[in-house]
Short mmCIF file of C-alpha atoms in Angstrom, two decimals:
data_model
loop_
_atom_site.label_atom_id
_atom_site.label_comp_id
_atom_site.label_asym_id
_atom_site.label_seq_id
_atom_site.Cartn_x
_atom_site.Cartn_y
_atom_site.Cartn_z
CA MET A 1 -121.84 -37.06 -81.90
CA VAL A 2 -120.62 -34.64 -84.37
CA SER A 3 -122.52 -34.91 -87.67
CA PRO A 4 -120.60 -35.45 -90.97
CA ALA A 5 -121.57 -32.09 -92.29
CA ILE A 6 -120.07 -30.33 -89.41
CA ALA A 7 -116.82 -32.53 -89.58
CA LEU A 8 -116.56 -31.69 -93.35
CA ALA A 9 -117.02 -28.04 -92.54
CA PHE A 10 -113.85 -28.15 -90.44
CA ILE A 11 -111.58 -29.75 -93.01
CA PRO A 12 -110.58 -26.37 -94.73
CA PHE A 13 -109.82 -24.93 -91.46
CA LEU A 14 -107.53 -27.76 -90.37
CA VAL A 15 -105.76 -27.80 -93.61
CA THR A 16 -105.24 -24.15 -93.56
CA LEU A 17 -103.97 -24.47 -89.96
CA ILE A 18 -101.68 -27.32 -91.04
CA ILE A 19 -100.31 -25.36 -93.89
CA ARG A 20 -99.66 -22.21 -91.96
CA TYR A 21 -98.03 -23.68 -88.99
CA ARG A 22 -96.28 -26.51 -91.06
CA HIS A 23 -92.67 -25.45 -89.81
CA TYR A 24 -93.90 -25.72 -86.16
CA PHE A 25 -95.37 -29.20 -86.70
CA LEU A 26 -92.19 -30.18 -88.33
CA LEU A 27 -90.19 -28.87 -85.48
CA PHE A 28 -92.46 -30.83 -83.01
CA TYR A 29 -91.85 -33.93 -85.24
CA ARG A 30 -88.09 -33.71 -85.30
CA ALA A 31 -87.39 -32.31 -81.76
CA VAL A 32 -90.03 -34.58 -79.83
CA LEU A 33 -91.43 -37.54 -81.79
CA VAL A 34 -88.18 -38.62 -83.44
CA ARG A 35 -86.01 -38.09 -80.19
CA ARG A 36 -88.49 -40.39 -78.23
CA LEU A 37 -88.28 -43.02 -80.97
CA GLN A 38 -84.57 -42.93 -81.16
CA ASP A 39 -84.27 -43.00 -77.28
CA CYS A 40 -86.23 -46.14 -77.30
CA LEU A 41 -84.29 -47.68 -80.22
CA THR A 42 -80.76 -46.77 -78.91
CA GLY A 43 -81.03 -46.60 -75.24
CA ILE A 44 -78.92 -43.44 -75.16
CA SER A 45 -79.73 -39.74 -75.16
CA ARG A 46 -80.07 -37.59 -78.34
CA GLU A 47 -77.14 -35.59 -76.91
CA GLU A 48 -74.89 -38.79 -76.69
CA ARG A 49 -75.97 -39.82 -80.06
CA ALA A 50 -74.84 -36.49 -81.51
CA PHE A 51 -71.52 -36.75 -79.86
CA GLN A 52 -71.02 -40.18 -81.17
CA TYR A 53 -71.62 -38.92 -84.69
CA VAL A 54 -69.10 -35.84 -84.08
CA LEU A 55 -66.58 -38.33 -82.69
CA THR A 56 -66.94 -40.46 -85.93
CA HIS A 57 -66.90 -37.64 -88.65
CA ALA A 58 -65.18 -34.52 -86.96
CA ILE A 59 -61.56 -33.71 -86.95
CA PRO A 60 -60.22 -33.72 -83.42
CA GLY A 61 -58.59 -30.47 -82.39
CA ASP A 62 -60.41 -28.55 -85.32
CA PRO A 63 -63.23 -26.49 -83.61
CA HIS A 64 -64.63 -25.19 -87.02
CA HIS A 65 -64.86 -28.69 -88.42
CA ILE A 66 -66.61 -29.91 -85.19
CA LEU A 67 -69.20 -27.28 -85.45
CA GLU A 68 -69.80 -28.07 -89.04
CA THR A 69 -70.25 -31.70 -88.10
CA PHE A 70 -72.71 -30.73 -85.38
CA ASP A 71 -74.69 -28.69 -87.98
CA GLN A 72 -74.73 -31.75 -90.38
CA TRP A 73 -76.18 -33.83 -87.80
CA CYS A 74 -78.76 -31.12 -86.98
CA TYR A 75 -79.89 -30.85 -90.48
CA HIS A 76 -79.98 -34.37 -91.53
CA CYS A 77 -80.28 -36.51 -88.55
CA GLU A 78 -81.92 -35.21 -85.24
CA TYR A 79 -82.75 -31.80 -84.05
CA LEU A 80 -80.58 -30.12 -81.34
CA SER A 81 -81.07 -26.63 -79.98
CA ASN A 82 -77.64 -25.33 -80.61
CA VAL A 83 -77.20 -21.66 -81.43
CA GLY A 84 -76.71 -22.89 -84.91
CA PRO A 85 -74.49 -21.61 -87.84
CA HIS A 86 -76.88 -18.47 -88.78
CA LYS A 87 -77.00 -16.94 -85.31
CA GLY A 88 -73.62 -18.49 -84.62
CA LYS A 89 -72.18 -15.78 -87.05
CA ILE A 90 -73.90 -13.01 -84.92
CA LEU A 91 -72.22 -14.42 -81.83
CA ASP A 92 -68.96 -14.79 -83.57
CA ARG A 93 -68.74 -11.23 -84.68
CA LEU A 94 -69.72 -9.87 -81.35
CA ILE A 95 -66.85 -11.83 -79.72
CA TYR A 96 -64.45 -10.42 -82.20
CA GLU A 97 -65.72 -6.81 -81.92
CA ASN A 98 -65.60 -6.73 -77.93
CA THR A 99 -62.38 -9.04 -77.52
CA PRO A 100 -63.71 -10.05 -74.05
CA LEU A 101 -61.21 -11.50 -71.46
CA THR A 102 -63.81 -12.99 -69.27
CA VAL A 103 -66.95 -14.70 -70.78
CA LEU A 104 -69.79 -16.32 -68.97
CA GLU A 105 -72.02 -18.69 -70.63
CA LEU A 106 -75.33 -19.83 -69.10
CA GLY A 107 -76.58 -23.04 -70.58
CA THR A 108 -73.71 -25.07 -72.07
CA TYR A 109 -76.02 -27.86 -73.41
CA CYS A 110 -73.54 -29.93 -75.91
CA GLY A 111 -70.85 -27.15 -76.03
CA TYR A 112 -71.67 -25.89 -79.47
CA ALA A 113 -71.72 -22.14 -78.60
CA THR A 114 -68.81 -22.72 -76.04
CA ILE A 115 -66.45 -24.00 -78.88
CA LEU A 116 -67.59 -21.13 -81.16
CA MET A 117 -66.68 -18.49 -78.62
CA ALA A 118 -63.73 -20.06 -77.32
CA GLN A 119 -62.10 -20.16 -80.78
CA CYS A 120 -62.64 -16.45 -81.22
CA LEU A 121 -61.28 -15.30 -77.77
CA PRO A 122 -58.04 -13.20 -77.28
CA MET A 123 -54.89 -14.77 -75.79
CA GLY A 124 -55.13 -14.93 -72.16
CA ALA A 125 -59.08 -14.86 -72.04
CA ARG A 126 -61.03 -17.41 -69.93
CA LEU A 127 -64.64 -18.82 -70.62
CA TYR A 128 -66.69 -19.96 -67.82
CA THR A 129 -69.73 -22.09 -68.90
CA VAL A 130 -72.69 -23.43 -66.73
CA GLU A 131 -74.78 -26.32 -67.32
CA MET A 132 -77.48 -27.67 -64.88
CA ASP A 133 -77.91 -31.15 -66.55
CA PRO A 134 -75.05 -33.61 -65.57
CA ARG A 135 -75.81 -35.75 -68.52
CA ASN A 136 -75.60 -32.81 -70.98
CA ALA A 137 -72.51 -31.56 -69.11
CA ALA A 138 -70.74 -34.83 -69.55
CA VAL A 139 -71.24 -34.63 -73.33
CA ALA A 140 -70.23 -31.15 -73.44
CA GLU A 141 -66.93 -31.74 -71.46
CA LYS A 142 -65.98 -34.42 -74.19
CA VAL A 143 -66.81 -32.03 -76.97
CA ILE A 144 -64.96 -29.20 -75.61
CA ARG A 145 -61.75 -31.21 -74.89
CA LEU A 146 -62.18 -32.78 -78.38
CA ALA A 147 -61.98 -29.43 -79.92
CA GLY A 148 -58.86 -28.83 -78.11
CA PHE A 149 -59.71 -26.43 -75.34
CA ASP A 150 -58.29 -27.07 -71.88
CA GLU A 151 -59.34 -26.17 -68.47
CA ASP A 152 -57.31 -22.94 -68.37
CA THR A 153 -59.43 -21.65 -71.38
CA VAL A 154 -62.74 -23.25 -70.82
CA GLU A 155 -64.02 -24.06 -67.22
CA LEU A 156 -67.40 -26.15 -67.31
CA ILE A 157 -69.34 -25.67 -64.18
CA VAL A 158 -72.15 -28.21 -63.39
CA GLY A 159 -75.12 -26.84 -61.37
CA ALA A 160 -78.22 -24.68 -61.58
CA SER A 161 -77.49 -21.22 -62.62
CA GLU A 162 -79.27 -19.71 -59.67
CA GLU A 163 -77.01 -21.66 -57.44
CA VAL A 164 -73.80 -21.13 -59.32
CA ILE A 165 -73.94 -17.36 -60.10
CA PRO A 166 -73.70 -16.36 -56.16
CA GLN A 167 -70.51 -18.73 -56.11
CA LEU A 168 -68.78 -17.43 -59.08
CA LYS A 169 -66.46 -15.06 -57.19
CA GLU A 170 -65.44 -16.93 -54.25
CA LYS A 171 -65.54 -20.54 -55.69
CA HIS A 172 -64.38 -19.99 -59.32
CA GLY A 173 -62.50 -16.78 -59.27
CA LEU A 174 -64.86 -14.85 -61.79
CA LEU A 175 -64.81 -11.29 -60.48
CA LYS A 176 -66.51 -9.68 -63.36
CA ALA A 177 -67.55 -10.61 -66.80
CA ASP A 178 -67.34 -8.54 -69.72
CA PHE A 179 -69.46 -10.81 -72.03
CA VAL A 180 -72.30 -12.92 -71.06
CA PHE A 181 -74.15 -15.33 -73.38
CA MET A 182 -77.54 -16.66 -72.08
CA ASP A 183 -78.84 -19.69 -73.73
CA HIS A 184 -80.54 -21.84 -71.12
CA TRP A 185 -84.12 -21.98 -69.80
CA LYS A 186 -85.79 -18.67 -71.18
CA ARG A 187 -87.84 -18.25 -67.94
CA CYS A 188 -84.60 -17.95 -66.09
CA TYR A 189 -83.06 -15.00 -68.24
CA LEU A 190 -84.47 -12.24 -66.03
CA ARG A 191 -83.78 -13.82 -62.72
CA ASP A 192 -80.31 -14.69 -63.72
CA LEU A 193 -79.65 -11.31 -65.12
CA GLN A 194 -80.71 -9.64 -62.02
CA LEU A 195 -78.51 -12.01 -59.94
CA LEU A 196 -75.50 -11.01 -61.96
CA GLU A 197 -76.37 -7.38 -61.10
CA ALA A 198 -76.91 -8.19 -57.38
CA HIS A 199 -73.47 -9.82 -57.12
CA GLY A 200 -71.58 -7.23 -59.08
CA LEU A 201 -70.50 -9.72 -61.77
CA LEU A 202 -71.11 -7.38 -64.72
CA LEU A 203 -68.20 -5.14 -65.89
CA GLU A 204 -69.41 -1.62 -66.96
CA GLY A 205 -69.81 -1.72 -70.76
CA ALA A 206 -70.23 -5.58 -70.54
CA THR A 207 -72.10 -7.15 -73.46
CA ILE A 208 -74.93 -9.47 -72.77
CA VAL A 209 -76.38 -11.72 -75.54
CA ALA A 210 -79.57 -13.52 -75.01
CA ASP A 211 -80.61 -16.18 -77.57
CA ASN A 212 -84.33 -17.25 -78.50
CA VAL A 213 -85.95 -14.03 -77.20
CA ILE A 214 -88.64 -14.18 -79.79
CA PHE A 215 -89.20 -17.99 -79.99
CA PRO A 216 -89.86 -19.68 -77.66
CA GLY A 217 -89.61 -15.99 -76.17
CA ALA A 218 -88.59 -14.18 -73.12
CA PRO A 219 -90.96 -11.30 -72.83
CA HIS A 220 -90.38 -10.44 -69.11
CA PHE A 221 -86.69 -10.37 -69.67
CA LEU A 222 -87.14 -7.99 -72.66
CA GLN A 223 -89.41 -5.73 -70.85
CA TYR A 224 -86.93 -5.31 -68.13
CA VAL A 225 -83.96 -4.60 -70.09
CA LYS A 226 -85.78 -2.06 -72.14
CA THR A 227 -87.34 -0.21 -69.01
CA CYS A 228 -84.80 -0.55 -66.22
CA GLY A 229 -82.43 2.20 -67.62
CA LYS A 230 -79.36 -0.15 -67.16
CA TYR A 231 -78.97 -1.35 -70.61
CA GLN A 232 -78.70 -0.17 -74.14
CA CYS A 233 -80.58 -2.70 -76.19
CA LYS A 234 -80.37 -4.00 -79.79
CA MET A 235 -82.41 -6.61 -81.38
CA HIS A 236 -80.97 -8.95 -83.98
CA ARG A 237 -83.81 -10.47 -86.04
CA THR A 238 -82.99 -13.96 -87.39
CA SER A 239 -84.46 -17.37 -87.44
CA LEU A 240 -84.71 -20.36 -85.16
CA GLU A 241 -81.67 -22.68 -85.29
CA TYR A 242 -81.84 -25.09 -88.31
CA PHE A 243 -85.54 -23.79 -89.14
CA ARG A 244 -85.05 -20.94 -91.45
CA ALA A 245 -88.85 -20.36 -91.55
CA ILE A 246 -89.50 -19.87 -87.99
CA PRO A 247 -88.81 -16.32 -86.82
CA ASP A 248 -86.45 -15.72 -83.77
CA GLY A 249 -84.00 -13.07 -82.51
CA MET A 250 -81.12 -12.47 -80.24
CA ALA A 251 -81.00 -9.59 -77.85
CA GLU A 252 -77.61 -7.73 -77.62
CA LEU A 253 -77.34 -5.73 -74.44
CA THR A 254 -74.66 -3.30 -73.19
CA TYR A 255 -74.52 -2.78 -69.46
CA THR A 256 -74.23 0.92 -68.45
CA GLY A 257 -74.61 0.40 -64.70
CA LEU A 258 -76.94 3.26 -64.46
CA ASP A 259 -80.16 2.97 -62.47
#
């Protein structure tokens, strides 16, 4: 049994730990504990609750207002791992600068980044977005259509990325992508990038943007793109979506096609 004196000696350490990492504790509380409580109380998923809020408060056919409504939900109700407004500005700028005609998104989630990119695309462009979770895909489908984007502009593909990527050419008609946004499981970033390379799906000069490469992080992915000689790399230092005090970053890659 631990003596009272030893227990008291640990109190300053614990207080320092809590103060130092309070933002991470708050993230855990909002992302995990609140979610589980609300799941039990409502009987529906957090993503479906967010959609109901958007459906009630957002203006149909107005992508910008739908994104703002999502942000209100995430700041004041429950946490969602959307790209968020601050990193969204970086993504928005990169779409405008590159004017891609074929965009591939890995990790649709609720459709936040899908809408953000779709509203910036030039005429005649097409966005393919891949989501492995059928429940999240169902929410995203409703959100994307609520924003006013039809299947000619945004095609939602349901399935695991490692299964979908090899089928993109033959089954979905995506010959080469000139812009890729990765925001799915971070451990899949490297594998899926190499799959895109292996199947010749990256146009020379294509831009690849990977979110959350600092938190929760994608170290093997970053090591590969910095050392393989196929990419020019740039890091955008920012913060975790809806948590300004937690450092994060987005990796911007330009595919040179050189080995």
